[in-house]
mmCIF file of C-alpha atoms in Angstrom:
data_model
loop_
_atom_site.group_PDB
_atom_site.id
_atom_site.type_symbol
_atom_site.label_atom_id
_atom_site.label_comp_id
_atom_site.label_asym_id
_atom_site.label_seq_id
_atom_site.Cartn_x
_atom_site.Cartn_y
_atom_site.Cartn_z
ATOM 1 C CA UNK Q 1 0.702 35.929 -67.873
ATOM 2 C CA UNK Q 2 -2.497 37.652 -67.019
ATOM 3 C CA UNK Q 3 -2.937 39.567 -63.958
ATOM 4 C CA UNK Q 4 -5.343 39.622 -61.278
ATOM 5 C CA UNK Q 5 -7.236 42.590 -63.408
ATOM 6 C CA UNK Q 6 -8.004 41.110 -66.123
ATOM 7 C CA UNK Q 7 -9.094 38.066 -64.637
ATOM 8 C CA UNK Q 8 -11.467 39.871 -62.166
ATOM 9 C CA UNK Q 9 -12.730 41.976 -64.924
ATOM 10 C CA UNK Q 10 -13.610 38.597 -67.146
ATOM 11 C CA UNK Q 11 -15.033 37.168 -63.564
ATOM 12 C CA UNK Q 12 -16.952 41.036 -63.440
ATOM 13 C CA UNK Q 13 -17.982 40.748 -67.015
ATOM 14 C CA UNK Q 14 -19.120 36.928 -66.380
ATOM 15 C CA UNK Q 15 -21.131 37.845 -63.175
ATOM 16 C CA UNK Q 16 -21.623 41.840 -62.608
ATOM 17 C CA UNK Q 17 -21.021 42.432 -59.159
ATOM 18 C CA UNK Q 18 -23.757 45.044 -58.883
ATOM 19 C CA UNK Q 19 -25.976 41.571 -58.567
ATOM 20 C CA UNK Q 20 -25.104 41.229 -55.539
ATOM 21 C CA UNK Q 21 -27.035 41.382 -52.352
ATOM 22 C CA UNK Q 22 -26.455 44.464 -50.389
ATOM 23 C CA UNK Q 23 -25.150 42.627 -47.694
ATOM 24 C CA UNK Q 24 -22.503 40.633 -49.335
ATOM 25 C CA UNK Q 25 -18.811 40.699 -49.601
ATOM 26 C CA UNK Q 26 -17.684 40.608 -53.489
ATOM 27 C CA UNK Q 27 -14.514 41.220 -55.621
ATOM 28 C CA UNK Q 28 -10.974 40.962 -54.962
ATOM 29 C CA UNK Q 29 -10.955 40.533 -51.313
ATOM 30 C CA UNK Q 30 -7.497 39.934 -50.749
ATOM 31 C CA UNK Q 31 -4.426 40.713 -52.804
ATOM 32 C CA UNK Q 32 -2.526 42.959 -55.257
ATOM 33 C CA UNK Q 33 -4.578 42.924 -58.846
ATOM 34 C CA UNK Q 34 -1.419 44.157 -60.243
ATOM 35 C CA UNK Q 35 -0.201 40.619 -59.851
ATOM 36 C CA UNK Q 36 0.005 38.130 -62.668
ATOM 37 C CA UNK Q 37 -1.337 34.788 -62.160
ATOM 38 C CA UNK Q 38 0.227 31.542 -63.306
ATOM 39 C CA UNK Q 39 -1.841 28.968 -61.025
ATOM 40 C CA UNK Q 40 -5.220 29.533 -60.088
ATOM 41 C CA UNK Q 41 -7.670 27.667 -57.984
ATOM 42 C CA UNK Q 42 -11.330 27.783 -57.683
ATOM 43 C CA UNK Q 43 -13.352 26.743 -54.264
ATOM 44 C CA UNK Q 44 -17.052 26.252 -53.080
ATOM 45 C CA UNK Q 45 -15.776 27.640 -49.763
ATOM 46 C CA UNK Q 46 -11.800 28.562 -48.254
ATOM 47 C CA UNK Q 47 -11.798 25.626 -45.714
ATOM 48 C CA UNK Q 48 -8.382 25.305 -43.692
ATOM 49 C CA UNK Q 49 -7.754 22.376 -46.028
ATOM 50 C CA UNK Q 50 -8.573 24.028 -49.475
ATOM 51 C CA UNK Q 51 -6.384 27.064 -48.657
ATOM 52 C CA UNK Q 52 -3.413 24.125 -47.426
ATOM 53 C CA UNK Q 53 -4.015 23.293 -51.168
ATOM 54 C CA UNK Q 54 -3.352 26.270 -52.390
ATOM 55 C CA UNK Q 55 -0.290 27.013 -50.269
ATOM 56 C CA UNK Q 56 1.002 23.612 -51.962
ATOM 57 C CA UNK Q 57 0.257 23.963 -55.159
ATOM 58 C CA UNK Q 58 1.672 27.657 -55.354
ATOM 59 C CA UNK Q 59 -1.882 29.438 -56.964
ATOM 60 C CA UNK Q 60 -1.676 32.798 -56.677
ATOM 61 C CA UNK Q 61 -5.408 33.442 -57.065
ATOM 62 C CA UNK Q 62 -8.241 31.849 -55.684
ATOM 63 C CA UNK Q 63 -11.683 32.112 -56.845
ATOM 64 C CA UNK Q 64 -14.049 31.499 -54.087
ATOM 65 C CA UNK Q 65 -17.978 31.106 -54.309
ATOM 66 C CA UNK Q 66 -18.231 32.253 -50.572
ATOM 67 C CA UNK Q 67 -16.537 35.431 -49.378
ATOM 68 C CA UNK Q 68 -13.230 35.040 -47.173
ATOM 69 C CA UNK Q 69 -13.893 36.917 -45.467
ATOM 70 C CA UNK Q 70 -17.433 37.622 -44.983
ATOM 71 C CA UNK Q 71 -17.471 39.407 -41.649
ATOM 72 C CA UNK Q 72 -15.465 42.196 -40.430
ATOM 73 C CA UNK Q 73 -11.911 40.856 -38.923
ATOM 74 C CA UNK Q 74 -10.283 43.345 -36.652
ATOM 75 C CA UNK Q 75 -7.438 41.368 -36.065
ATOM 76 C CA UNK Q 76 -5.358 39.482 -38.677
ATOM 77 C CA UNK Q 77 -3.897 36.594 -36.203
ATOM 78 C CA UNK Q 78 -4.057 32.978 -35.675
ATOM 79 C CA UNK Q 79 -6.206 32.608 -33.056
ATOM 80 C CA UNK Q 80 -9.592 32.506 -35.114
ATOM 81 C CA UNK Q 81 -9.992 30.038 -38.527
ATOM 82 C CA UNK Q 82 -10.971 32.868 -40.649
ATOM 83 C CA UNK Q 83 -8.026 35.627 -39.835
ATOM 84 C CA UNK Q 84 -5.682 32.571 -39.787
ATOM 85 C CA UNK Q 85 -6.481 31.221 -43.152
ATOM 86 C CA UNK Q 86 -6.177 34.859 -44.252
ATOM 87 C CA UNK Q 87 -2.451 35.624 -42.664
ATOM 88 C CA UNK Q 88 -1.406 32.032 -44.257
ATOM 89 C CA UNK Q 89 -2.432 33.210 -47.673
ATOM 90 C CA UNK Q 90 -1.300 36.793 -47.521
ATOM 91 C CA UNK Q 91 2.107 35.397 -46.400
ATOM 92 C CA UNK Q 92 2.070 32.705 -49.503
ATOM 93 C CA UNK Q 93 0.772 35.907 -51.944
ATOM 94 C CA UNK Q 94 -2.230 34.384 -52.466
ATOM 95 C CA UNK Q 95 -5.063 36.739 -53.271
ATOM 96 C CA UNK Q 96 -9.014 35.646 -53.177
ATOM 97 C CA UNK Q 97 -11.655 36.820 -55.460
ATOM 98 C CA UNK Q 98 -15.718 36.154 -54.631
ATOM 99 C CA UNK Q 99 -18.762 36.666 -56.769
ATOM 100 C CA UNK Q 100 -21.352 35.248 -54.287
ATOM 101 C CA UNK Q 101 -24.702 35.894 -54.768
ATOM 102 C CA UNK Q 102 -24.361 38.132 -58.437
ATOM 103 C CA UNK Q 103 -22.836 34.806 -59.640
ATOM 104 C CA UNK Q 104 -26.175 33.247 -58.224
ATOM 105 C CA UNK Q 105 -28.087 35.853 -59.825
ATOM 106 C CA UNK Q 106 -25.825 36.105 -63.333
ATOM 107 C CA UNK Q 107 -27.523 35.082 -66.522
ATOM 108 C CA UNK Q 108 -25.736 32.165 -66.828
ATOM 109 C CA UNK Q 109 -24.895 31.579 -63.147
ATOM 110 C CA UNK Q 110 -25.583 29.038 -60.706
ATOM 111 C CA UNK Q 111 -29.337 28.875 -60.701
ATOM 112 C CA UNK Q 112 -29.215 29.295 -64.375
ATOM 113 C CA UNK Q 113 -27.221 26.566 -64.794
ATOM 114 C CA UNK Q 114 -29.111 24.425 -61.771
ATOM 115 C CA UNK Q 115 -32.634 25.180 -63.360
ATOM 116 C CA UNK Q 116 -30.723 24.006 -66.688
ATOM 117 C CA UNK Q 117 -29.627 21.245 -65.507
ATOM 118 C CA UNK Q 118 -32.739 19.327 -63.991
ATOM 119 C CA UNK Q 119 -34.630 20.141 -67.425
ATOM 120 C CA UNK Q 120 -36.535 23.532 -66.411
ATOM 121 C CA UNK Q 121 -38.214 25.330 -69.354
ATOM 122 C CA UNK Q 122 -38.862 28.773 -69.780
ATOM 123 C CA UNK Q 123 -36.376 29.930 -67.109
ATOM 124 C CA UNK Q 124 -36.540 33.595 -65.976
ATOM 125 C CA UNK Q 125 -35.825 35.311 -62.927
ATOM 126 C CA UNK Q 126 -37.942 34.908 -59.264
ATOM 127 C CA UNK Q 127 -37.424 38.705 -58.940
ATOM 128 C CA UNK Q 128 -35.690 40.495 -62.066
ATOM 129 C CA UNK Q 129 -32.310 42.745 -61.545
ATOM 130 C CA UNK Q 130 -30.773 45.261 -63.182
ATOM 131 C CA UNK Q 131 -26.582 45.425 -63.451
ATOM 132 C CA UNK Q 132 -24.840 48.569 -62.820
ATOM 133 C CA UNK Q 133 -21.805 49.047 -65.414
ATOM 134 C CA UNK Q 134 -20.420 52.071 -63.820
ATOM 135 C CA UNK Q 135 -18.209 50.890 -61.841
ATOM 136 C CA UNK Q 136 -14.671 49.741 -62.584
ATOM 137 C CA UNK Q 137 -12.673 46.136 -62.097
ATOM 138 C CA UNK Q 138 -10.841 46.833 -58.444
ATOM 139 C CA UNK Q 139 -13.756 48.373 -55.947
ATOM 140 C CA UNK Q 140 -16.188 46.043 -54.675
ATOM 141 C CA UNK Q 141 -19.312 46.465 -57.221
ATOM 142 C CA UNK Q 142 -19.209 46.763 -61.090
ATOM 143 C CA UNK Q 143 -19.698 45.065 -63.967
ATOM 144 C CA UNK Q 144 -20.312 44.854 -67.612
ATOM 145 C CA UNK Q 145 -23.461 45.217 -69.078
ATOM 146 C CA UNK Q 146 -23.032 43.542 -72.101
ATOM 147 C CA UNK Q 147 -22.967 40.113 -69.906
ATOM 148 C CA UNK Q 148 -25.898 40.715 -68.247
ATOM 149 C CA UNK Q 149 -28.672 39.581 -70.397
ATOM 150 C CA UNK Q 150 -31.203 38.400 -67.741
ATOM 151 C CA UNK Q 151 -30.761 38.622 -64.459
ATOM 152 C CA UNK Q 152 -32.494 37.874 -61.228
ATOM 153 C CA UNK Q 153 -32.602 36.708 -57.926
ATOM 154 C CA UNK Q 154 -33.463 32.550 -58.407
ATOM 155 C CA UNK Q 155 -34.931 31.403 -60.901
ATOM 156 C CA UNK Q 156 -38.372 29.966 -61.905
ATOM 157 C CA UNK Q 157 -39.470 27.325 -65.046
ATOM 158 C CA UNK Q 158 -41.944 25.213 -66.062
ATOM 159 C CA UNK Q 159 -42.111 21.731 -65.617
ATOM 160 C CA UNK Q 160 -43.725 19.759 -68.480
ATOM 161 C CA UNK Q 161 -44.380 16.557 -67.632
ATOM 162 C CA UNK Q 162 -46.905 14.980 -65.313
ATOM 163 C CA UNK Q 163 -45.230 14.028 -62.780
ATOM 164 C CA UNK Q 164 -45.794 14.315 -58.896
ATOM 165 C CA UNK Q 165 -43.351 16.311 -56.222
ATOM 166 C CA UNK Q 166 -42.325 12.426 -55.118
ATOM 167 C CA UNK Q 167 -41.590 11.777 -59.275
ATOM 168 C CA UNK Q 168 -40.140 15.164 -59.717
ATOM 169 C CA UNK Q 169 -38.010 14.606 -56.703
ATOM 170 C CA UNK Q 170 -36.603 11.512 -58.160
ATOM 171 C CA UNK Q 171 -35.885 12.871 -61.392
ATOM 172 C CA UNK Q 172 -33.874 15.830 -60.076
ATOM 173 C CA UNK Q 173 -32.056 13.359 -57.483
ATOM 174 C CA UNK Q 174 -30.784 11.253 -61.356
ATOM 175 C CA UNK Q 175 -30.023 14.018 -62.980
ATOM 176 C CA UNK Q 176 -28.140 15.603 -60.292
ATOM 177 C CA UNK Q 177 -26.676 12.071 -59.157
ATOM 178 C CA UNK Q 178 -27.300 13.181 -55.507
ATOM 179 C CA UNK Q 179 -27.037 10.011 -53.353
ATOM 180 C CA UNK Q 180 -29.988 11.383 -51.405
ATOM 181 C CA UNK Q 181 -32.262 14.646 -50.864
ATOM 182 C CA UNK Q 182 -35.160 15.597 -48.339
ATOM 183 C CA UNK Q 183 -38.726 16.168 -49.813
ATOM 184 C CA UNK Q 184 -41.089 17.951 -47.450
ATOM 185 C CA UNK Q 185 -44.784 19.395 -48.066
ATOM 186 C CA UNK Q 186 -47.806 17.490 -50.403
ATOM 187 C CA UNK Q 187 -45.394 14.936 -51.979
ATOM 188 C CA UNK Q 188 -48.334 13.510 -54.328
ATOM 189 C CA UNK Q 189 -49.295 17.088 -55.940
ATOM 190 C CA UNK Q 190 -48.852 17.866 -59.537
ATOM 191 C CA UNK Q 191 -45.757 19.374 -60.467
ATOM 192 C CA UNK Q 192 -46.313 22.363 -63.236
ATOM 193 C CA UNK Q 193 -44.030 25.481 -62.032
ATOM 194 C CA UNK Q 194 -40.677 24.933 -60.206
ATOM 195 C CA UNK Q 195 -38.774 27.758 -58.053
ATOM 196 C CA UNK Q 196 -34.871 27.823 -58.095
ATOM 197 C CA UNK Q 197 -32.711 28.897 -55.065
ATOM 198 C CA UNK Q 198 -29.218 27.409 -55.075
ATOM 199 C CA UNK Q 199 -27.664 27.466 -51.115
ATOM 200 C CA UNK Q 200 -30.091 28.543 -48.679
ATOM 201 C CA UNK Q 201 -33.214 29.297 -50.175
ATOM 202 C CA UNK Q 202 -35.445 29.913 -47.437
ATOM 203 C CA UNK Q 203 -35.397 33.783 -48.184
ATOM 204 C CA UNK Q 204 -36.382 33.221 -51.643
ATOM 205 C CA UNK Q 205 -39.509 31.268 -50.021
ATOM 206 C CA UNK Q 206 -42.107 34.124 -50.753
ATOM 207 C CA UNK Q 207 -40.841 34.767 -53.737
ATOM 208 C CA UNK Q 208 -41.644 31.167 -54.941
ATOM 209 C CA UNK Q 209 -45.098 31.781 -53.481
ATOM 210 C CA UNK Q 210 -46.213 34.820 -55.640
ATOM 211 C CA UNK Q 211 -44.711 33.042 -58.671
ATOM 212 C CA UNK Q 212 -47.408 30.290 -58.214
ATOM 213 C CA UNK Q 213 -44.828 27.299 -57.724
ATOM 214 C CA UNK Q 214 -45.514 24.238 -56.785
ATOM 215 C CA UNK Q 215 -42.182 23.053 -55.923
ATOM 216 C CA UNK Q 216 -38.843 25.226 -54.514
ATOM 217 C CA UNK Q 217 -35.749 23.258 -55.318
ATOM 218 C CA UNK Q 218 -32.859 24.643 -52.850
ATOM 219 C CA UNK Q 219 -29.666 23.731 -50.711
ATOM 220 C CA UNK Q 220 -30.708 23.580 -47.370
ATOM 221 C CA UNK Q 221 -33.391 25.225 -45.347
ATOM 222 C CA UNK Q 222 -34.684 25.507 -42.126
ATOM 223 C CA UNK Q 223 -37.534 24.026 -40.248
ATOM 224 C CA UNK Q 224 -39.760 26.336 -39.833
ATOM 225 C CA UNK Q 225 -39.470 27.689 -43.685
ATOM 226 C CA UNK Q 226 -40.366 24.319 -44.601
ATOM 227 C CA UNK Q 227 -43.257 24.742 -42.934
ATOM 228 C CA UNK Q 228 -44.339 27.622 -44.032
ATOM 229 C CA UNK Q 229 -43.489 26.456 -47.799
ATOM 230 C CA UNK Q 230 -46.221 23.510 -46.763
ATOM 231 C CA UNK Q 231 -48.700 25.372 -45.535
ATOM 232 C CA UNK Q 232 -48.459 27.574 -48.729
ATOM 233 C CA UNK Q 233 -49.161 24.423 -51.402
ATOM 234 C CA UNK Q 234 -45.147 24.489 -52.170
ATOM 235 C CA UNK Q 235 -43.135 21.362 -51.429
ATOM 236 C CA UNK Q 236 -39.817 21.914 -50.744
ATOM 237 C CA UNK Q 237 -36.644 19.837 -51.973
ATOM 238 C CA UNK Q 238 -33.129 19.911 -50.462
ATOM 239 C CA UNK Q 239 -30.500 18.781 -52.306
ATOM 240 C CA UNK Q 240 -27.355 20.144 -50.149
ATOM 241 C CA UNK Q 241 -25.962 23.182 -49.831
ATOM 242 C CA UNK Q 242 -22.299 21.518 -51.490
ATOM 243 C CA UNK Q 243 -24.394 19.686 -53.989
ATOM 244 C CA UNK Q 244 -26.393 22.654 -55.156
ATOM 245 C CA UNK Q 245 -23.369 25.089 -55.790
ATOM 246 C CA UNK Q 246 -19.944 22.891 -55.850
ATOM 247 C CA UNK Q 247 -20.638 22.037 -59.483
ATOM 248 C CA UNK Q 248 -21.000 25.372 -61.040
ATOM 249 C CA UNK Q 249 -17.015 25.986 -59.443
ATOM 250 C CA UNK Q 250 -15.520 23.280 -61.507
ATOM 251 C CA UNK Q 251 -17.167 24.275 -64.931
ATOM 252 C CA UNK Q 252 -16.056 27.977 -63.703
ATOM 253 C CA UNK Q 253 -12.298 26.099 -63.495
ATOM 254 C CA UNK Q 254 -12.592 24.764 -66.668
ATOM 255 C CA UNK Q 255 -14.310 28.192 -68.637
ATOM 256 C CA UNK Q 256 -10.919 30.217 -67.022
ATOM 257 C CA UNK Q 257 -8.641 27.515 -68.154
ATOM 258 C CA UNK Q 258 -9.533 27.827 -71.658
ATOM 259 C CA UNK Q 259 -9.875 31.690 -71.309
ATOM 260 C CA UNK Q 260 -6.424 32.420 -69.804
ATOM 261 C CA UNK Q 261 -4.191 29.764 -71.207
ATOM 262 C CA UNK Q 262 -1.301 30.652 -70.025
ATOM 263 C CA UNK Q 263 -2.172 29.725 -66.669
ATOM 264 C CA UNK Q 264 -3.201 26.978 -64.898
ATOM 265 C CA UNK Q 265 -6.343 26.225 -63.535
ATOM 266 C CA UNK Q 266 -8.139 23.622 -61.432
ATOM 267 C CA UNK Q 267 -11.132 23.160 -59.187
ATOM 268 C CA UNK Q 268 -9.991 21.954 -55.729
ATOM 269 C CA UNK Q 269 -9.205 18.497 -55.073
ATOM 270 C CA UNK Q 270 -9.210 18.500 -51.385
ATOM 271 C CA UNK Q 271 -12.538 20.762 -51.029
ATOM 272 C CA UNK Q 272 -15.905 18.098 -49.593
ATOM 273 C CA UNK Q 273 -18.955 18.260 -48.607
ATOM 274 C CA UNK Q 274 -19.107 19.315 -44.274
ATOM 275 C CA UNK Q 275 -21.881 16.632 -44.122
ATOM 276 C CA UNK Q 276 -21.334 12.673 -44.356
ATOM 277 C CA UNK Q 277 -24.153 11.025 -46.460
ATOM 278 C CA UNK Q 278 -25.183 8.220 -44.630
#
């Protein structure tokens, strides 16, 4: 059986943690990575349910897109969701890994594989990173260089056909089989240059802005960024935060199953979207 090390350093070499943004919380979180894994889960996000999963199904890893946790706990009781979730799976000897934002920013990460999906071409980087391989599998930033390739922050590509945002927007919503998405800014504008932010993308905002893009596709954002993308010629379309990240977790479940065969791997069952579709 493998053990939590050399799964985080495949995870490490798959999405360098040095990617990250300064203010994140990646790598093993929780856990002994002497352990060897036989079950192993992957999550958008450690909901009460998801971890009851867990517990039930007997992984003893957990790969988690968002940290778990993300803010400093100074107590490890019962009495807040985070710290309890956390004392439930230390006491089932579950351990959590997250990649966060450097597997956003990974060369074949999320908005990689977003961009890829709705039919970008010429894909590169919003702002262009640089992976630090100096540091080893168990502290919280390293990485191997050799699966770096390019890297960024988002991602930007160019739209080919003539369509307008309110065309564009209807493509992406097929391709992404979205049961619905919100389209702000000058629907009927040309689309030639399309910005990438998987999650909340309203930081990326200026950077969509410089790169002279005419549409920013992203999870959610808030009202006044969509404002300001408006008022700077860039229509903005949301597609869910869940919708714009769960998907890269279950091809993540399925790339770990066929690297580490002896265990078994799934993307959670019981995980959904916070928001009802109506």
């Amino acid at each position: 059986m493998p053990s939590i090390t050399a799964i985080c350093d495949y995870l490490q070499f798959r999405a360098p943690l040095t990617l990250a943004e300064s203010w994140d919380q990646v790598g093993l979180l929780v856990g002994d990575p002497n352990n060897e894994v036989m079950r192993m889960m992957t999550c958008l996000t450690l909901s009460p349910n998801v971890a009851e999963e867990a517990i039930l199904r007997r992984a003893q890893l957990i790969v988690s897109h968002h940290p778990l946790p993300f803010r400093p706990i100074s107590r490890l009781t019962t009495a807040q969701t985070p710290s309890r979730i956390l004392w439930q799976l230390a006491r089932a000897g579950i351990s959590v890994y997250s990649a966060h934002t450097a597997f956003d920013s990974a060369a074949e990460g999320i908005n990689q594989q977003l961009a890829q999906r709705i039919g970008l071409q010429s894909i590169e980087p919003l702002q262009v990173k640089v992976a630090d391989a100096s540091h080893g599998t168990n502290g919280t930033r390293g990485g191997d260089q050799s699966a770096v390739g390019v890297v960024g922050t988002g991602r930007c590509g160019d739209w080919l056909s003539e369509n307008t945002a309110t065309e564009f927007a209807e493509h992406t919503k097929q391709v992404l089989g979205l049961p619905r998405l919100s389209l702000s800014g000058a629907a009927s504008q040309t689309v030639r240059r399309v910005a990438i932010a998987c999650g909340s993308g309203g930081s990326l905002l200026p950077l969509a802005i410089s790169a002279k893009c005419q549409v920013l596709v992203t999870g959610d954002i808030g009202f006044h960024d969509a404002l300001e993308a408006a008022a700077n010629g860039v229509c903005v379309i949301a597609i869910g935060h869940f919708q714009s990240e769960r998907f890269a977790m279950d091809g993540l479940a399925t790339e770990l199953g066929e690297k580490f065969v002896d265990c078994e791997v799934w993307a959670s069952i019981q995980e959904r979207d916070p928001f009802v579709w109506m």
